[in-house]
CSV table of C-alpha atoms in Angstrom, one decimal:
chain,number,residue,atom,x,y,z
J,1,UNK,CA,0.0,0.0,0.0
J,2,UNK,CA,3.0,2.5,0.5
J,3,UNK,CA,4.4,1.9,-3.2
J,4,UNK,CA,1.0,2.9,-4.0
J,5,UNK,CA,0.0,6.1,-2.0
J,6,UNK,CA,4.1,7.3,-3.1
J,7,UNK,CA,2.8,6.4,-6.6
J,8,UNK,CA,-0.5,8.3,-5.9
J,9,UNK,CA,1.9,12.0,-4.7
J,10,UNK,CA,3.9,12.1,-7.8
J,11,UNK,CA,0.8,12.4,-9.5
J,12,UNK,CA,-0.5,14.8,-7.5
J,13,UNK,CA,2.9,16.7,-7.4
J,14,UNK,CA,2.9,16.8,-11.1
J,15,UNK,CA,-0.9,17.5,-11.6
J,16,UNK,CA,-1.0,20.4,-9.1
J,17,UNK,CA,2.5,21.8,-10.5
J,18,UNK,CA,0.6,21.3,-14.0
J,19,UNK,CA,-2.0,23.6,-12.7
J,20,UNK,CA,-0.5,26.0,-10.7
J,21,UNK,CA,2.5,26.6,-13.5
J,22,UNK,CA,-0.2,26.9,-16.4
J,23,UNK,CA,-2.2,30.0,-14.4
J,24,UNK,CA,1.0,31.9,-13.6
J,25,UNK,CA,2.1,31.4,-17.1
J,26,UNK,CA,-1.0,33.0,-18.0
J,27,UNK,CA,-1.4,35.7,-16.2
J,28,UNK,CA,2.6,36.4,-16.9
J,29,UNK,CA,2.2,36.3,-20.8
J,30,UNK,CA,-1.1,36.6,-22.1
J,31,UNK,CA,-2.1,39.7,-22.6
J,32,UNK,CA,-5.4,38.1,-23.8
J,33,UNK,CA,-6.3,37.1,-20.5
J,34,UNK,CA,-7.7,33.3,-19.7
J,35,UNK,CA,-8.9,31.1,-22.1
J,36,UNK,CA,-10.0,27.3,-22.6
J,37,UNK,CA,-7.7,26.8,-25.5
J,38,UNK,CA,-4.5,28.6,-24.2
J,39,UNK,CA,-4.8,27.0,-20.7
J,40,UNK,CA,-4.9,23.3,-22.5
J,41,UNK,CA,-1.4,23.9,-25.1
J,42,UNK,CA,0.4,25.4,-22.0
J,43,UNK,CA,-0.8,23.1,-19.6
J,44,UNK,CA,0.5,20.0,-22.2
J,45,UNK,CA,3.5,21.8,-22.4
J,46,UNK,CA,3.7,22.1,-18.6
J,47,UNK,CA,2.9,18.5,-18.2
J,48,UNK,CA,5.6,17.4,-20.7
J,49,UNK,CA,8.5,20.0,-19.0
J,50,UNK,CA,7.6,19.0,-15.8
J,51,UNK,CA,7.8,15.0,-16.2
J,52,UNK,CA,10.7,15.1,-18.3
J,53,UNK,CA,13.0,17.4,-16.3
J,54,UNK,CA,11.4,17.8,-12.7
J,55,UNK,CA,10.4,14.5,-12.1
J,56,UNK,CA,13.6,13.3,-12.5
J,57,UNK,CA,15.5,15.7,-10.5
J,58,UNK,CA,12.7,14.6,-8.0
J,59,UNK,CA,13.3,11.2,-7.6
J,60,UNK,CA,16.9,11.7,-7.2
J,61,UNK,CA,16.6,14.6,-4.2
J,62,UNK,CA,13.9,12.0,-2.5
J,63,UNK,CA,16.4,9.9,-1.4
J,64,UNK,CA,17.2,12.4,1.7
J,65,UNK,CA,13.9,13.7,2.0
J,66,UNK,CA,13.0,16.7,3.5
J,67,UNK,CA,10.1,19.3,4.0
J,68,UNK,CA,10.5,22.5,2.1
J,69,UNK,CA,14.5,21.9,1.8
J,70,UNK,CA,16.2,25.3,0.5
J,71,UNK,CA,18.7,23.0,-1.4
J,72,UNK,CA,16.1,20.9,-3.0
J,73,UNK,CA,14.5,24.4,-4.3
J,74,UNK,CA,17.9,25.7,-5.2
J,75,UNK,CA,18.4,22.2,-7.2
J,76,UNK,CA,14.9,22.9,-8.9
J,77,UNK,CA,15.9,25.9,-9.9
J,78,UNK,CA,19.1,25.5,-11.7
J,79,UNK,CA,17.3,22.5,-13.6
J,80,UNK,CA,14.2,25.3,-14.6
J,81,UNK,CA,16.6,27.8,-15.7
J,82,UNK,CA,18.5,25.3,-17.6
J,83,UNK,CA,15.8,24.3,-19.4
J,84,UNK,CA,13.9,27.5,-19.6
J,85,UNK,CA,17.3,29.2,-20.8
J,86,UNK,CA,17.6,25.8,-23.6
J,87,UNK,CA,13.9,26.6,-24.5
J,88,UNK,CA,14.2,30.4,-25.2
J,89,UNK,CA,17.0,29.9,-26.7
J,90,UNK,CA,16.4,27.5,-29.4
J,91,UNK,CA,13.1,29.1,-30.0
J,92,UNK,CA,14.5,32.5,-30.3
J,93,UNK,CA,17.2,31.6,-33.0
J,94,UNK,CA,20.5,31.7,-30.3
J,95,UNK,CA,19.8,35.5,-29.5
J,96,UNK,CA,21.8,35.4,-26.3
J,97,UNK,CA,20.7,38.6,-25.0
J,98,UNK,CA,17.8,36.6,-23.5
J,99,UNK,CA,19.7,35.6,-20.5
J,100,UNK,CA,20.0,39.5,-19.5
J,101,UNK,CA,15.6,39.4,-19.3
J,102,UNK,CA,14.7,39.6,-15.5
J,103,UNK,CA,11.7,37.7,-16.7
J,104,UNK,CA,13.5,34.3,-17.2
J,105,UNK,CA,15.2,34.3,-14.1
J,106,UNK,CA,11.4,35.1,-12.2
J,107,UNK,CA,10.1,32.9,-14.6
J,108,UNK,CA,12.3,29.7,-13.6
J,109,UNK,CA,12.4,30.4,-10.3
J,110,UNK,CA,8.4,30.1,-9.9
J,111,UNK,CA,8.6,27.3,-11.8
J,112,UNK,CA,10.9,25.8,-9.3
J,113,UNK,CA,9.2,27.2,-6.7
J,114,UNK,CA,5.8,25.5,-8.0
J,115,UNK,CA,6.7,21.7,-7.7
J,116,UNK,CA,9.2,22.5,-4.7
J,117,UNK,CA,5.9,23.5,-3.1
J,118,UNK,CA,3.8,20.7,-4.2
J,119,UNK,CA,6.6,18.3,-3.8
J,120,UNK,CA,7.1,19.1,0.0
J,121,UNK,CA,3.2,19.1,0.1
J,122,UNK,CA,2.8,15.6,-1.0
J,123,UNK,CA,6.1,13.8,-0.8
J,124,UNK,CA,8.5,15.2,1.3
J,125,UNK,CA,8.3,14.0,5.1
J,126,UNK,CA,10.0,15.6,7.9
J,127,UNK,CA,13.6,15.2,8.6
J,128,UNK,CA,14.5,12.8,11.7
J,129,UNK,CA,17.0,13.9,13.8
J,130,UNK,CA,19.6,11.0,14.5
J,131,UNK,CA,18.9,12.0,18.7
């Protein structure tokens, strides 16, 4: 039953990082404002960054578990920047002057911030001190 309910807070991690990601996203970029058909393209493009990259880096820092750990957020961080940065970059033809935006740097960081949040929520347990 534990394999199952650890099973059961990825999903949750992912699907409320999904969510949570998609609205700031939103309300960061569109000038539009909300709609059904924007929320679902950045929401699958949420869901694919986030299990490709995240969930990864996840696994690996849940070996040492540990609620709302500043390293685990600084080590979701450098992998959303990295991958934010590789994004923006191949999508805006290798104009480097996109690492000087303040908007990438906020941008990755809330990411991170996002499933560091909803990982702590759902996976992380508290820290036992060896005493």
């Amino acid at each position: 039953m534990h394999g199952l309910s650890v099973i059961l807070g990825y999903i949750c991690v992912v699907a409320f990082s999904v969510l949570s990601a998609t609205m700031v996203y939103i309300f960061m970029f569109l000038e539009d404002g909300f709609g059904f058909a924007p929320f679902y393209v950045i929401s699958m493009f949420m869901l694919v960054g986030y299990v490709l990259f995240a969930t990864p880096v996840q696994i690996f820092v849940n070996r040492k578990p540990k609620k709302f750990s500043r390293w685990h957020l600084v080590t979701y961080f450098i992998i959303s920047f990295a991958v934010c940065t590789t994004l923006l970059v191949l999508l805006d033809s290798y104009r480097w002057y996109i690492l000087t935006v303040p908007m990438l740097y906020i941008f990755s960081f809330v990411l991170a911030f996002i499933y560091w949040f909803w990982d702590s929520v759902f996976l992380q347990r508290k820290h036992k001190s060896s005493s």
